PDB file of C-alpha atoms in Angstrom:
ATOM      1  CA  MET A 206     -17.405  11.810  -8.292  1.00 70.00           C
ATOM      2  CA  ALA A 207     -18.216  15.260  -6.940  1.00 81.00           C
ATOM      3  CA  LEU A 208     -21.868  15.321  -8.006  1.00 80.00           C
ATOM      4  CA  VAL A 209     -22.574  12.046  -6.195  1.00 82.00           C
ATOM      5  CA  ARG A 210     -20.470  12.997  -3.175  1.00 85.00           C
ATOM      6  CA  ASP A 211     -22.359  16.253  -2.701  1.00 82.00           C
ATOM      7  CA  GLU A 212     -25.693  14.500  -3.296  1.00 82.00           C
ATOM      8  CA  CYS A 213     -26.435  16.560  -6.394  1.00 85.00           C
ATOM      9  CA  LEU A 214     -26.767  13.569  -8.709  1.00 85.00           C
ATOM     10  CA  VAL A 215     -29.202  10.879  -7.584  1.00 86.00           C
ATOM     11  CA  PRO A 216     -30.556   7.757  -9.328  1.00 86.00           C
ATOM     12  CA  THR A 217     -34.066   7.545 -10.687  1.00 86.00           C
ATOM     13  CA  HIS A 218     -36.530   5.066  -9.197  1.00 82.00           C
ATOM     14  CA  ASP A 219     -38.026   3.635 -12.387  1.00 85.00           C
ATOM     15  CA  ALA A 220     -35.226   3.973 -14.975  1.00 85.00           C
ATOM     16  CA  PRO A 221     -31.752   2.695 -14.011  1.00 84.00           C
ATOM     17  CA  GLU A 222     -30.292   4.109 -17.233  1.00 86.00           C
ATOM     18  CA  LEU A 223     -31.106   7.665 -16.091  1.00 88.00           C
ATOM     19  CA  GLY A 224     -29.776   9.906 -13.361  1.00 87.00           C
ATOM     20  CA  TYR A 225     -31.307  13.077 -11.992  1.00 86.00           C
ATOM     21  CA  ILE A 226     -29.787  16.383 -10.924  1.00 87.00           C
ATOM     22  CA  ARG A 227     -31.607  17.634  -7.846  1.00 88.00           C
ATOM     23  CA  GLU A 228     -33.050  21.101  -7.693  1.00 87.00           C
ATOM     24  CA  SER A 229     -31.740  23.726  -5.299  1.00 88.00           C
ATOM     25  CA  THR A 230     -33.350  24.029  -1.892  1.00 88.00           C
ATOM     26  CA  SER A 231     -33.043  26.420   1.016  1.00 88.00           C
ATOM     27  CA  GLN A 232     -30.520  24.024   2.604  1.00 88.00           C
ATOM     28  CA  GLN A 233     -28.417  23.241  -0.492  1.00 88.00           C
ATOM     29  CA  TYR A 234     -27.562  25.072  -3.671  1.00 89.00           C
ATOM     30  CA  VAL A 235     -27.302  22.787  -6.714  1.00 87.00           C
ATOM     31  CA  PRO A 236     -25.938  24.350  -9.922  1.00 86.00           C
ATOM     32  CA  ASP A 237     -27.683  23.546 -13.175  1.00 87.00           C
ATOM     33  CA  VAL A 238     -26.090  20.765 -15.196  1.00 87.00           C
ATOM     34  CA  PHE A 239     -26.631  20.544 -18.958  1.00 89.00           C
ATOM     35  CA  PHE A 240     -25.864  17.958 -21.593  1.00 85.00           C
ATOM     36  CA  LYS A 241     -26.070  17.939 -25.378  1.00 87.00           C
ATOM     37  CA  GLU A 242     -28.170  15.539 -27.401  1.00 84.00           C
ATOM     38  CA  LYS A 243     -28.743  15.132 -31.126  1.00 85.00           C
ATOM     39  CA  ASP A 244     -32.049  14.398 -32.769  1.00 81.00           C
ATOM     40  CA  LYS A 245     -33.420  14.758 -36.294  1.00 83.00           C
ATOM     41  CA  TYR A 246     -33.475  18.543 -35.912  1.00 84.00           C
ATOM     42  CA  GLY A 247     -29.844  18.843 -34.862  1.00 86.00           C
ATOM     43  CA  GLU A 248     -27.998  19.304 -31.567  1.00 88.00           C
ATOM     44  CA  MET A 249     -29.934  20.452 -28.514  1.00 87.00           C
ATOM     45  CA  THR A 250     -28.865  21.453 -25.014  1.00 89.00           C
ATOM     46  CA  LYS A 251     -30.969  19.990 -22.229  1.00 86.00           C
ATOM     47  CA  ILE A 252     -30.949  20.321 -18.484  1.00 87.00           C
ATOM     48  CA  ALA A 253     -29.963  17.101 -16.723  1.00 87.00           C
ATOM     49  CA  ARG A 254     -33.374  16.282 -15.307  1.00 88.00           C
ATOM     50  CA  PRO A 255     -33.111  13.413 -16.168  1.00 89.00           C
ATOM     51  CA  LEU A 256     -29.552  12.681 -17.328  1.00 87.00           C
ATOM     52  CA  PRO A 257     -28.601   9.596 -19.373  1.00 87.00           C
ATOM     53  CA  VAL A 258     -25.863   7.794 -17.416  1.00 85.00           C
ATOM     54  CA  GLU A 259     -23.948   7.106 -20.629  1.00 85.00           C
ATOM     55  CA  TYR A 260     -22.666  10.691 -20.374  1.00 83.00           C
ATOM     56  CA  LEU A 261     -20.921   9.703 -17.148  1.00 82.00           C
ATOM     57  CA  LEU A 262     -19.051   6.736 -18.623  1.00 83.00           C
ATOM     58  CA  VAL A 263     -15.307   7.128 -19.091  1.00 81.00           C
ATOM     59  CA  GLN A 264     -13.406   5.143 -21.687  1.00 81.00           C
ATOM     60  CA  MET A 265     -10.434   3.265 -20.269  1.00 79.00           C
ATOM     61  CA  PRO A 266      -7.658   1.875 -22.488  1.00 77.00           C
ATOM     62  CA  ALA A 267      -7.317  -1.894 -22.326  1.00 77.00           C
ATOM     63  CA  ALA A 268      -4.092  -2.284 -24.288  1.00 77.00           C
ATOM     64  CA  PHE A 269      -0.856  -3.776 -22.957  1.00 79.00           C
ATOM     65  CA  PRO A 270       2.633  -2.319 -23.451  1.00 78.00           C
ATOM     66  CA  LEU A 271       4.899  -3.929 -26.028  1.00 82.00           C
ATOM     67  CA  ASP A 272       7.825  -3.706 -23.612  1.00 83.00           C
ATOM     68  CA  PRO A 273       6.353  -4.212 -20.123  1.00 80.00           C
ATOM     69  CA  LYS A 274       8.399  -2.981 -17.188  1.00 80.00           C
ATOM     70  CA  PRO A 275       6.648  -4.221 -14.052  1.00 82.00           C
ATOM     71  CA  MET A 276       7.368  -2.447 -10.802  1.00 85.00           C
ATOM     72  CA  PHE A 277       6.935  -5.543  -8.660  1.00 88.00           C
ATOM     73  CA  ILE A 278       8.812  -8.799  -9.211  1.00 81.00           C
ATOM     74  CA  GLU A 279       7.474 -12.120  -7.944  1.00 76.00           C
ATOM     75  CA  ASN A 280       9.902 -14.904  -7.117  1.00 73.00           C
ATOM     76  CA  PRO A 281       7.991 -18.118  -7.901  1.00 76.00           C
ATOM     77  CA  SER A 282      10.473 -20.261  -5.994  1.00 77.00           C
ATOM     78  CA  CYS A 283       9.867 -18.389  -2.718  1.00 78.00           C
ATOM     79  CA  PRO A 284       6.997 -15.895  -2.913  1.00 86.00           C
ATOM     80  CA  PHE A 285       6.030 -13.759   0.041  1.00 90.00           C
ATOM     81  CA  PRO A 286       2.683 -14.854   1.551  1.00 89.00           C
ATOM     82  CA  ILE A 287      -0.358 -12.896   0.463  1.00 89.00           C
ATOM     83  CA  GLU A 288      -2.238 -11.021   3.181  1.00 89.00           C
ATOM     84  CA  ASN A 289      -5.678 -12.048   4.499  1.00 88.00           C
ATOM     85  CA  ARG A 290      -5.298 -15.716   3.559  1.00 86.00           C
ATOM     86  CA  GLN A 291      -5.022 -17.308   6.974  1.00 84.00           C
ATOM     87  CA  GLU A 292      -7.856 -19.729   6.204  1.00 83.00           C
ATOM     88  CA  LEU A 293      -5.890 -20.984   3.196  1.00 83.00           C
ATOM     89  CA  GLY A 294      -2.809 -21.641   5.291  1.00 81.00           C
ATOM     90  CA  GLU A 295      -0.859 -18.563   4.176  1.00 82.00           C
ATOM     91  CA  ASP A 296       0.175 -16.543   7.216  1.00 85.00           C
ATOM     92  CA  GLN A 297       2.069 -13.279   7.134  1.00 87.00           C
ATOM     93  CA  ASN A 298       4.259 -13.315  10.228  1.00 89.00           C
ATOM     94  CA  PHE A 299       7.840 -12.822  11.275  1.00 89.00           C
ATOM     95  CA  ASN A 300       8.756 -16.411  10.418  1.00 89.00           C
ATOM     96  CA  SER A 301       7.537 -15.942   6.847  1.00 90.00           C
ATOM     97  CA  LEU A 302       9.580 -12.718   6.674  1.00 92.00           C
ATOM     98  CA  MET A 303      12.679 -14.607   7.833  1.00 91.00           C
ATOM     99  CA  LYS A 304      12.088 -17.366   5.278  1.00 90.00           C
ATOM    100  CA  TYR A 305      11.627 -14.841   2.496  1.00 91.00           C
ATOM    101  CA  ILE A 306      14.774 -12.863   3.358  1.00 91.00           C
ATOM    102  CA  GLN A 307      16.903 -16.001   3.713  1.00 88.00           C
ATOM    103  CA  SER A 308      15.774 -17.280   0.306  1.00 87.00           C
ATOM    104  CA  GLN A 309      16.823 -14.132  -1.575  1.00 84.00           C
ATOM    105  CA  HIS A 310      20.194 -14.077  -3.332  1.00 82.00           C
ATOM    106  CA  GLY A 311      20.001 -10.990  -5.542  1.00 83.00           C
ATOM    107  CA  THR A 312      20.181  -7.303  -4.720  1.00 89.00           C
ATOM    108  CA  PHE A 313      18.040  -5.849  -1.971  1.00 92.00           C
ATOM    109  CA  LEU A 314      16.113  -3.947  -4.643  1.00 93.00           C
ATOM    110  CA  THR A 315      14.995  -7.281  -6.097  1.00 90.00           C
ATOM    111  CA  THR A 316      14.072  -8.488  -2.612  1.00 92.00           C
ATOM    112  CA  ALA A 317      12.045  -5.354  -1.900  1.00 92.00           C
ATOM    113  CA  SER A 318      10.264  -5.402  -5.282  1.00 93.00           C
ATOM    114  CA  ASN A 319       7.448  -7.495  -3.858  1.00 93.00           C
ATOM    115  CA  PHE A 320       4.142  -5.798  -3.111  1.00 93.00           C
ATOM    116  CA  HIS A 321       3.167  -8.137  -0.270  1.00 93.00           C
ATOM    117  CA  PHE A 322       6.611  -7.807   1.341  1.00 94.00           C
ATOM    118  CA  LEU A 323       6.347  -4.011   1.340  1.00 94.00           C
ATOM    119  CA  LEU A 324       2.789  -4.117   2.664  1.00 93.00           C
ATOM    120  CA  PHE A 325       3.857  -6.389   5.510  1.00 93.00           C
ATOM    121  CA  LEU A 326       6.677  -4.040   6.524  1.00 93.00           C
ATOM    122  CA  ALA A 327       4.351  -1.034   6.404  1.00 92.00           C
ATOM    123  CA  SER A 328       1.596  -2.681   8.460  1.00 91.00           C
ATOM    124  CA  SER A 329       3.760  -4.399  11.108  1.00 89.00           C
ATOM    125  CA  GLU A 330       3.895  -1.884  13.933  1.00 86.00           C
ATOM    126  CA  THR A 331       6.124  -4.191  16.011  1.00 85.00           C
ATOM    127  CA  LEU A 332       8.948  -3.708  13.498  1.00 88.00           C
ATOM    128  CA  PRO A 333      11.007  -0.501  13.601  1.00 89.00           C
ATOM    129  CA  VAL A 334      10.754  -0.040   9.818  1.00 90.00           C
ATOM    130  CA  HIS A 335       6.978   0.334   9.427  1.00 85.00           C
ATOM    131  CA  ASP A 336       7.217   4.148   9.248  1.00 88.00           C
ATOM    132  CA  LYS A 337      10.314   4.074   6.990  1.00 90.00           C
ATOM    133  CA  VAL A 338       8.835   2.034   4.144  1.00 93.00           C
ATOM    134  CA  PHE A 339       7.922   5.067   2.003  1.00 93.00           C
ATOM    135  CA  ALA A 340      11.589   5.699   1.219  1.00 94.00           C
ATOM    136  CA  LEU A 341      11.989   2.064   0.201  1.00 95.00           C
ATOM    137  CA  CYS A 342       8.879   2.293  -1.987  1.00 94.00           C
ATOM    138  CA  ASP A 343      10.410   5.285  -3.773  1.00 94.00           C
ATOM    139  CA  ALA A 344      13.543   3.248  -4.446  1.00 94.00           C
ATOM    140  CA  VAL A 345      11.462   0.390  -5.857  1.00 93.00           C
ATOM    141  CA  ARG A 346       9.386   2.749  -8.007  1.00 92.00           C
ATOM    142  CA  GLN A 347      12.504   4.414  -9.446  1.00 92.00           C
ATOM    143  CA  ARG A 348      14.410   1.107  -9.709  1.00 92.00           C
ATOM    144  CA  ASP A 349      17.235   2.732  -7.732  1.00 94.00           C
ATOM    145  CA  VAL A 350      19.627   0.017  -6.572  1.00 93.00           C
ATOM    146  CA  GLY A 351      21.752   2.474  -4.587  1.00 94.00           C
ATOM    147  CA  ALA A 352      18.809   3.939  -2.692  1.00 95.00           C
ATOM    148  CA  ALA A 353      17.519   0.468  -1.806  1.00 94.00           C
ATOM    149  CA  GLN A 354      20.972  -0.566  -0.605  1.00 94.00           C
ATOM    150  CA  ALA A 355      21.260   2.613   1.465  1.00 94.00           C
ATOM    151  CA  TRP A 356      17.861   1.886   3.037  1.00 94.00           C
ATOM    152  CA  CYS A 357      18.824  -1.642   4.066  1.00 93.00           C
ATOM    153  CA  SER A 358      22.074  -0.289   5.517  1.00 93.00           C
ATOM    154  CA  GLY A 359      20.136   1.869   7.972  1.00 92.00           C
ATOM    155  CA  GLN A 360      19.784   1.241  11.677  1.00 92.00           C
ATOM    156  CA  GLU A 361      16.111   0.237  11.438  1.00 92.00           C
ATOM    157  CA  TRP A 362      16.664  -2.654   9.024  1.00 93.00           C
ATOM    158  CA  ALA A 363      19.790  -3.671  10.931  1.00 92.00           C
ATOM    159  CA  THR A 364      17.579  -3.998  14.011  1.00 91.00           C
ATOM    160  CA  VAL A 365      15.210  -6.261  12.065  1.00 91.00           C
ATOM    161  CA  LEU A 366      18.141  -8.457  11.037  1.00 91.00           C
ATOM    162  CA  GLN A 367      19.262  -8.638  14.676  1.00 90.00           C
ATOM    163  CA  ILE A 368      15.758  -9.714  15.674  1.00 88.00           C
ATOM    164  CA  MET A 369      15.892 -12.409  12.974  1.00 87.00           C
ATOM    165  CA  GLU A 370      19.221 -13.623  14.323  1.00 86.00           C
ATOM    166  CA  ALA A 371      17.872 -13.725  17.864  1.00 85.00           C
ATOM    167  CA  GLN A 372      14.700 -15.460  16.706  1.00 78.00           C
ATOM    168  CA  GLY A 373      16.725 -18.057  14.829  1.00 73.00           C
ATOM    169  CA  LYS A 374      18.941 -18.804  17.830  1.00 68.00           C
ATOM    170  CA  ASN A 375      16.028 -19.109  20.247  1.00 60.00           C
ATOM    171  CA  SER A 376      13.424 -20.744  17.989  1.00 55.00           C
ATOM    172  CA  THR A 377      13.972 -24.121  19.665  1.00 47.00           C
ATOM    173  CA  HIS A 378      13.167 -22.533  23.051  1.00 46.00           C
ATOM    174  CA  GLY A 379       9.855 -21.035  21.892  1.00 46.00           C
ATOM    175  CA  VAL A 380      10.977 -17.417  22.108  1.00 44.00           C
ATOM    176  CA  THR A 381       8.482 -15.179  20.287  1.00 48.00           C
ATOM    177  CA  VAL A 382       9.239 -12.131  18.170  1.00 47.00           C
ATOM    178  CA  VAL A 383       7.908  -9.818  20.875  1.00 46.00           C
ATOM    179  CA  GLN A 384      10.206 -11.422  23.425  1.00 47.00           C
ATOM    180  CA  ALA A 385      13.132 -11.082  21.044  1.00 49.00           C
ATOM    181  CA  VAL A 386      12.383  -7.388  20.534  1.00 49.00           C
ATOM    182  CA  ILE A 387      12.126  -6.823  24.295  1.00 44.00           C
ATOM    183  CA  HIS A 388      15.416  -8.662  24.827  1.00 47.00           C
ATOM    184  CA  LEU A 389      17.138  -6.636  22.104  1.00 50.00           C
ATOM    185  CA  ASN A 390      15.837  -3.334  23.478  1.00 49.00           C
ATOM    186  CA  PHE A 391      16.972  -4.375  26.971  1.00 42.00           C
ATOM    187  CA  GLU A 392      20.477  -5.066  25.659  1.00 48.00           C
ATOM    188  CA  LEU A 393      20.583  -1.656  23.976  1.00 45.00           C
ATOM    189  CA  VAL A 394      19.455   0.106  27.152  1.00 39.00           C
ATOM    190  CA  ILE A 395      22.118  -1.697  29.225  1.00 39.00           C
ATOM    191  CA  SER A 396      24.813  -0.891  26.649  1.00 44.00           C
ATOM    192  CA  PHE A 397      23.933   2.809  26.542  1.00 42.00           C
ATOM    193  CA  SER A 398      23.774   2.963  30.339  1.00 43.00           C
ATOM    194  CA  PHE A 399      27.085   1.308  31.173  1.00 42.00           C
ATOM    195  CA  PHE A 400      29.118   1.778  27.989  1.00 42.00           C
ATOM    196  CA  PRO A 401      27.978   5.092  26.442  1.00 46.00           C
ATOM    197  CA  ASN A 402      31.341   5.955  24.899  1.00 50.00           C
ATOM    198  CA  ARG A 403      31.683   2.605  23.193  1.00 46.00           C
ATOM    199  CA  MET A 404      28.143   2.794  21.826  1.00 41.00           C
ATOM    200  CA  GLU A 405      28.711   6.289  20.430  1.00 44.00           C
ATOM    201  CA  ARG A 406      31.848   5.108  18.624  1.00 46.00           C
ATOM    202  CA  SER A 407      30.009   2.097  17.190  1.00 44.00           C
ATOM    203  CA  LEU A 408      27.164   4.314  15.934  1.00 47.00           C
TER     204      LEU A 408
END
């Protein structure tokens, strides 16, 4: 609220139901704020010193739609872990991402229509898709199956799938996600260095 942000509206010390519009000083100009109040003589305009806080309340509708169309879809059989619940045994990591992806059997739009899944992709700086999630969010918001499929067909998500494949092959040897990423990047550098023509044709 602009009046509070600019320190024009302050609370009163002895009446919590009242606010107070500060007066102008040499350091800050505060415009006059007025409100209308009715009494037995009719309607009167008063300056907001003090101001009943009920004039600042905003009515919010509490109804529910008859035909709800939720943006996010939760799969109860294999939900994506919720963030900030490490003490409850719910960790958001690459293994949980692998488990979630492997358990999905519908379209990629259905897979991506999970708030915690999208938040994990956006906040994981080790993954090459963290700065590409906005396009996927637009596809989820518009329920665009084609746009979601085009996003997962990109090079960034393909790299994530390659990391998953490498992590799955080397999980018994204790290879971490960071090591898998380094190994994958090393393979790409070697391929571009010694086989540039073949890599350009494959891309």
